[in-house]
Each structure stands twice: as structure tokens, then as C-alpha cells.
Short mmCIF file of C-alpha atoms in Angstrom, two decimals:
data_model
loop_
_atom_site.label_atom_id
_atom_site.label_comp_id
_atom_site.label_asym_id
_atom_site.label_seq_id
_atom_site.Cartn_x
_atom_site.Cartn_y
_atom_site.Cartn_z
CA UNK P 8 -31.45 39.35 -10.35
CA UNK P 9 -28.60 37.47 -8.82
CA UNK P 10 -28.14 37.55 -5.25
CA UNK P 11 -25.73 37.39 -2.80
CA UNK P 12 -25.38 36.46 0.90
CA UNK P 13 -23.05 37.05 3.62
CA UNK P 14 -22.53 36.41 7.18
CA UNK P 15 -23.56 39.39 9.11
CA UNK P 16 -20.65 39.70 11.62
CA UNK P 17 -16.92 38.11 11.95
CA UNK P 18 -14.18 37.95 14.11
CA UNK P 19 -10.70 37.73 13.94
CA UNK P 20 -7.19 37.89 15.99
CA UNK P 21 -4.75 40.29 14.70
CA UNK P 22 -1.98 38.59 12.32
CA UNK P 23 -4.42 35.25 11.76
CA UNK P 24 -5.66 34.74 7.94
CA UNK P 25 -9.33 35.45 7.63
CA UNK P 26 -11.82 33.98 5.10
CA UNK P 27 -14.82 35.72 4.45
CA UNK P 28 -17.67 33.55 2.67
CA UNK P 29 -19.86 35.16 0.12
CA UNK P 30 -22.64 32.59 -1.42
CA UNK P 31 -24.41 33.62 -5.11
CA UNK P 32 -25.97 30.53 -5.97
CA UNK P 33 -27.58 32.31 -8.78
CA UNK P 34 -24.63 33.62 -10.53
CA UNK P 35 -25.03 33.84 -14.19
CA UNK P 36 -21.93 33.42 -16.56
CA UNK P 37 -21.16 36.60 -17.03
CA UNK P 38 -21.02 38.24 -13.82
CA UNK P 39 -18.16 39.31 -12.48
CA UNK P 40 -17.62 38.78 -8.45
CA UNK P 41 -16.39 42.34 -7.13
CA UNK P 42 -15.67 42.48 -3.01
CA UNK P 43 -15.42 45.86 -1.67
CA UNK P 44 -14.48 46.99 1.89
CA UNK P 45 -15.79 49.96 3.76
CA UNK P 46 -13.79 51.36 6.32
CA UNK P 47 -15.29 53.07 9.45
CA UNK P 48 -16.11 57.20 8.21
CA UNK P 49 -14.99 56.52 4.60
CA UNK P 50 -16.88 55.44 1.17
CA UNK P 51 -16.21 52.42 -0.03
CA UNK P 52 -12.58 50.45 -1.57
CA UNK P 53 -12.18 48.13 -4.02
CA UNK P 54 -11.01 45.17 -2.76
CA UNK P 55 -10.71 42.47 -5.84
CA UNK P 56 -12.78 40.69 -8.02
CA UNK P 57 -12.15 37.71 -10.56
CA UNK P 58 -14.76 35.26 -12.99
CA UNK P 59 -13.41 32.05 -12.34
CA UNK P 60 -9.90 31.42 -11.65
CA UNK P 61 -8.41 32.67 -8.30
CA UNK P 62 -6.86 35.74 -7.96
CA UNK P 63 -4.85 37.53 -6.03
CA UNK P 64 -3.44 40.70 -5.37
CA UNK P 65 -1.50 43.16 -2.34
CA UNK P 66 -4.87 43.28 -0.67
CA UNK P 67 -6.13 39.99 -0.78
CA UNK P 68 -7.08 36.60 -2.15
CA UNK P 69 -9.97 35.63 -3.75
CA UNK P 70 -10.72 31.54 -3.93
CA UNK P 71 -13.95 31.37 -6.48
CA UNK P 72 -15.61 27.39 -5.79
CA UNK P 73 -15.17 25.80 -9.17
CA UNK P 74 -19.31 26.07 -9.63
CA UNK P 75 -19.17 29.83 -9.13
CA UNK P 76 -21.55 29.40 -6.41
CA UNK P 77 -20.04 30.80 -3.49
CA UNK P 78 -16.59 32.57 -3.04
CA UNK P 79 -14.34 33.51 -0.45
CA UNK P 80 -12.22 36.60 0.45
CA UNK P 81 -8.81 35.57 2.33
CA UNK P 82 -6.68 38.16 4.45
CA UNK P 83 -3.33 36.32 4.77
CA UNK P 84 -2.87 38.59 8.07
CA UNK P 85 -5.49 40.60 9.78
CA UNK P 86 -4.49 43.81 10.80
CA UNK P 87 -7.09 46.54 12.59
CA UNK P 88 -6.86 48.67 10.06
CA UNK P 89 -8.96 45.53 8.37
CA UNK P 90 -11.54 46.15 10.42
CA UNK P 91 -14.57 46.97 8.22
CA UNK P 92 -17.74 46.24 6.49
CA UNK P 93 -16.52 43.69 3.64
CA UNK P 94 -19.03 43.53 0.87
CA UNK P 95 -19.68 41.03 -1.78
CA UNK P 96 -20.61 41.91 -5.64
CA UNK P 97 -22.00 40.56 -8.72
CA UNK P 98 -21.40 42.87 -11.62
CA UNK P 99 -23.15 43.22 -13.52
CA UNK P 100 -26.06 41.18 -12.53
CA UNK P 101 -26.67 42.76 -9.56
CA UNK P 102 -26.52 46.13 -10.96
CA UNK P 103 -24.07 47.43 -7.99
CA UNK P 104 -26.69 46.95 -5.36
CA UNK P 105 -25.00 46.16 -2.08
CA UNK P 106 -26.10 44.00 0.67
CA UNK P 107 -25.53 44.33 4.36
CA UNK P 108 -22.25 42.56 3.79
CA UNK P 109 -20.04 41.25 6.78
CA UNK P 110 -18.68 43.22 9.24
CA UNK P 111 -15.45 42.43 10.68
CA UNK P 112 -14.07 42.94 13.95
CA UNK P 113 -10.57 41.88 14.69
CA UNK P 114 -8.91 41.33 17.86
CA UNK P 115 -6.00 43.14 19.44
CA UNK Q 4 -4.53 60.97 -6.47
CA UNK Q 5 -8.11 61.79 -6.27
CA UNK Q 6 -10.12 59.73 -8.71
CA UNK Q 7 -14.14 60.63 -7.55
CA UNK Q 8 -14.85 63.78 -6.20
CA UNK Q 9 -18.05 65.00 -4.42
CA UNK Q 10 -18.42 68.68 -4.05
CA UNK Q 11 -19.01 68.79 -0.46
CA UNK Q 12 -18.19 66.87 2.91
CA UNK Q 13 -20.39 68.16 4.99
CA UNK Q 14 -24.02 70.34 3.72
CA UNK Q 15 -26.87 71.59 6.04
CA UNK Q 16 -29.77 72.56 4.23
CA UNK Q 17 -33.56 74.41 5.14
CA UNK Q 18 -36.66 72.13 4.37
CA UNK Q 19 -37.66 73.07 1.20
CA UNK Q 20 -34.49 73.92 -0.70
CA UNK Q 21 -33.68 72.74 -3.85
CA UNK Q 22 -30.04 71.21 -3.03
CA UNK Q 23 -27.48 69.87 -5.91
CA UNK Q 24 -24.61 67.16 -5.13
CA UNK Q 25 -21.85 66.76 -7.55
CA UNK Q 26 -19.39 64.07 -8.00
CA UNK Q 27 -16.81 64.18 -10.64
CA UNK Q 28 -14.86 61.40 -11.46
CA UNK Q 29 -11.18 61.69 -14.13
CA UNK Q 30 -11.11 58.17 -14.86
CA UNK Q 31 -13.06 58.15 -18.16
CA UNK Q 32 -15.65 56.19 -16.94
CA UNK Q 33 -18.82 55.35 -18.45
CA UNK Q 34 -20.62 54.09 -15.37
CA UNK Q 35 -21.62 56.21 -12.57
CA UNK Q 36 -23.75 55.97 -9.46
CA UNK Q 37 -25.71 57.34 -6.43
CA UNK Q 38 -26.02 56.04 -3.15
CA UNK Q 39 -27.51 57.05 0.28
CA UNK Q 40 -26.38 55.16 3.29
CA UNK Q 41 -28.14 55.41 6.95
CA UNK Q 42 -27.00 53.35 9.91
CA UNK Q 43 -29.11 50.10 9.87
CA UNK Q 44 -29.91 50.52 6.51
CA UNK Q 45 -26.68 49.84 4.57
CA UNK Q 46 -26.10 51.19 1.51
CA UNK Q 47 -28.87 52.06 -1.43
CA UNK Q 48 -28.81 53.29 -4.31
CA UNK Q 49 -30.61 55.72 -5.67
CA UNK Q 50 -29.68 56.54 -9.38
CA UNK Q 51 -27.16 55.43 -11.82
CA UNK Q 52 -26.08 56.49 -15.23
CA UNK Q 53 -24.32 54.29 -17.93
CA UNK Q 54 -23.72 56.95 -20.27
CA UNK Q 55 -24.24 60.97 -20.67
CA UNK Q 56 -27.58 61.89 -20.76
CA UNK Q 57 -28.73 58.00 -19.81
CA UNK Q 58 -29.97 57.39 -16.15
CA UNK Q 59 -31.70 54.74 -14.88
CA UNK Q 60 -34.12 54.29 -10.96
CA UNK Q 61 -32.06 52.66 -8.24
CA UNK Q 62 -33.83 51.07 -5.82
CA UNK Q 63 -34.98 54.51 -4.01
CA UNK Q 64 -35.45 57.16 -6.78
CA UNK Q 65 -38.23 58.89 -4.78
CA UNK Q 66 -37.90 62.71 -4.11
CA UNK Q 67 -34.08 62.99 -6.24
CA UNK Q 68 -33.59 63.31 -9.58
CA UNK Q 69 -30.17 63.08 -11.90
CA UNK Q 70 -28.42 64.66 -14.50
CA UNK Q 71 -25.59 63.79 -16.66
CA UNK Q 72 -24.56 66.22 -19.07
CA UNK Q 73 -21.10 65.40 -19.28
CA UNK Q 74 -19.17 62.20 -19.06
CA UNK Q 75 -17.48 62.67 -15.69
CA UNK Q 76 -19.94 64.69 -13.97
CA UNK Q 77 -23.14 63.11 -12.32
CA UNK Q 78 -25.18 65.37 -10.09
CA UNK Q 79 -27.70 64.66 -7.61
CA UNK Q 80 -30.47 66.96 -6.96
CA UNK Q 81 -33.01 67.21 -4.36
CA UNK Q 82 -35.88 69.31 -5.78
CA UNK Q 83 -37.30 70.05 -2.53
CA UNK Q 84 -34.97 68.99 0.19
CA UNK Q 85 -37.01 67.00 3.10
CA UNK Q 86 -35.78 66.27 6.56
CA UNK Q 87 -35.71 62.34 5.53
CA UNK Q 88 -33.23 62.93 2.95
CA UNK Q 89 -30.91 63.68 6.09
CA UNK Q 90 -28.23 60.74 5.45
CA UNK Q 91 -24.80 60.39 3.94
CA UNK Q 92 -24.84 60.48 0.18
CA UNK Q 93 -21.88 58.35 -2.23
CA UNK Q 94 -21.48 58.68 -5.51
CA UNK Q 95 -19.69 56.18 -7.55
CA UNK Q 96 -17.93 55.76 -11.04
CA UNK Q 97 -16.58 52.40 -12.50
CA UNK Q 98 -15.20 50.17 -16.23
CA UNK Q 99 -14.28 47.09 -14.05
CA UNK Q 100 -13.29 47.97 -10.35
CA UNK Q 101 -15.35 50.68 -8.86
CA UNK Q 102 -14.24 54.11 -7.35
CA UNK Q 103 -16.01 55.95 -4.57
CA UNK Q 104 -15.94 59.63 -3.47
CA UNK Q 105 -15.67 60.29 0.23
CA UNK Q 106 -19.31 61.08 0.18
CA UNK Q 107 -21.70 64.17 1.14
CA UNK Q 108 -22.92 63.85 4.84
CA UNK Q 109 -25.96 66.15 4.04
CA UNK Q 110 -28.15 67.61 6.95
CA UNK Q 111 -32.11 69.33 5.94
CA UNK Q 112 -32.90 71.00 9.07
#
């Protein structure tokens, strides 16, 4: 099964773009890369996901490397209410398994 | 605006017990899951369903079992609840983009 990996822990200063790094250097065509955010006491948001071409929406960006390899998930603006485990997907390779993901802190 | 719904927020339960989580979900969806998650451990999941009356093991099937009679409703069910099962339990539902409940913080004292 594909795989990804994630940093375990970022930081950030409120109102400064963040880019979280997801790498899946096993990604098979078809997969689909899904991020998901979990916010302190709650289940789990959808956050974005795209196949190849970037995409964007009023959460976020997502900036897929032209291999597929590895992708990144851009906040233009931190806020706290960002604050949260950030997860990275393959669907459906992975089966919607989740890893430890990255938890961001940011910065008053 | 609710999309996934889980029965409970909160459930304490005796050892023993036979103890059923439900999670209904009014999006049509074909795919459905079950997670536990417990601090350190991250999220796992436990059962998932791609269709009624389909399920398939997660990665920690052990002690639960599934049913899915109906398209939007996936239940959970501990046959004999043990106090490991103690955690906070998510269920899932999603086409493309996935849903989650608010999840069942379930306590077997």
C-alpha cells in the first residue's frame, strides 16, 4: 500500500503563510491526495485534495510536485483557529488509514 | 447542517456489556468507516463498509464487529465491552471528500 509521511510537529506566527509537506513516493496513478485537519476536541475536516494539477479553495492551497511524489498544503495566513493535527491522504490506495500527521502550533 | 451523525457523545458502559454505536450519515454515500483514536496512538481504524451488507477488517478489527443494513447507517458493536475499548470512537462516510461525525467518547468501567 502507498504510504505517506509527514513531519511530526510545525510552527507558525499568526498571519504568516504555512506550507505543510506531505511525501508519498509510492503514489500510484490513481490515487487521489486528500489532506484533512483535526481540530483540538473535534473529528476530523476535510481540508482539500486534487490528482495532479494544483488546487485551491477558501481553506487552502494544495501545490502537487509535478512527479506526484510529495505535496504540500499552503495556509496563505495562519490563524489559531489553524492550530491542529493536519493529515495527509491517499485515496484510495491507502484505504483511509491515517498517519500521525503534523501537528501545528501557531504563534500569537 | 449535520451530514454524519453518531448516536452518542459521551457513553459509560459495565465490563461485559454488549454496547452498539451508530453513525448515520444523509449524504448518499457508499463508503463508510470506523475509527478509534487514543492519545499517542492517532487515529485507527477499525472497520469499513463500501456498500450495504459489505464490510471489510481495518487495521484493529479485534473484539468489534459491524453491520450495515442500510445505506446510511453503519453501526459499531462491541459484543462484550472490555475496559481497553475505553477510547474515542469516529465514524466516517465519503464519494470523494470525507465527512466525520463528532465521535463517541465511550468509557467501560
Amino acid at each position: 500500500d502507498a504510504k505517506t509521511t509527514q513531519p511530526n510537529s510545525m510552527e507558525s506566527n499568526e498571519e504568516e503563510p504555512v506550507h505543510l509537506p506531505c511525501n508519498h513516493s509510492t503514489i500510484s496513478g490513481t490515487d487521489y491526495i486528500h489532506w484533512y485537519r483535526q481540530l483540538p476536541s473535534q473529528g476530523p475536516e476535510y481540508v482539500i485534495h486534487g490528482l495532479t494539477s494544483n488546487v485551491n479553495n477558501r481553506m487552502a492551497s494544495l501545490a502537487i510536485a509535478e512527479d506526484r511524489k510529495s505535496s504540500t498544503l499552503i495556509l496563505h495566513r495562519a490563524t489559531l483557529r489553524d492550530a491542529a493535527v493536519y493529515y495527509c491522504n491517499l485515496l484510495p490506495g491507502q484505504n483511509f488509514v491515517f498517519g500521525p500527521g503534523t501537528r501545528l502550533s501557531v504563534l500569537p | 447542517d449535520v451530514k454524519v451523525t453518531q448516536s452518542s457523545r459521551y457513553l459509560v458502559k459495565r465490563t461485559g456489556e454488549k454496547v452498539f454505536l451508530e453513525c448515520v450519515q444523509d449524504m448518499d454515500h457508499e463508503n463508510m468507516f470506523w475509527y478509534r483514536q487514543d492519545p499517542g496512538l492517532g487515529l485507527r481504524l477499525i472497520y469499513f463498509s463500501y456498500d450495504v451488507k459489505m464490510k471489510e477488517k481495518g487495521d484493529i478489527p479485534e473484539g468489534y464487529s459491524v453491520s450495515r443494513e442500510k445505506k446510511e447507517r453503519f453501526s459499531l458493536i462491541l459484543e462484550s465491552a472490555s475496559t481497553n475499548q475505553t477510547s474515542m470512537y469516529l465514524c466516517a462516510s465519503r464519494r470523494n471528500e470525507a465527512f466525520f461525525g463528532q465521535g463517541t467518547r465511550l468509557t467501560v468501567v
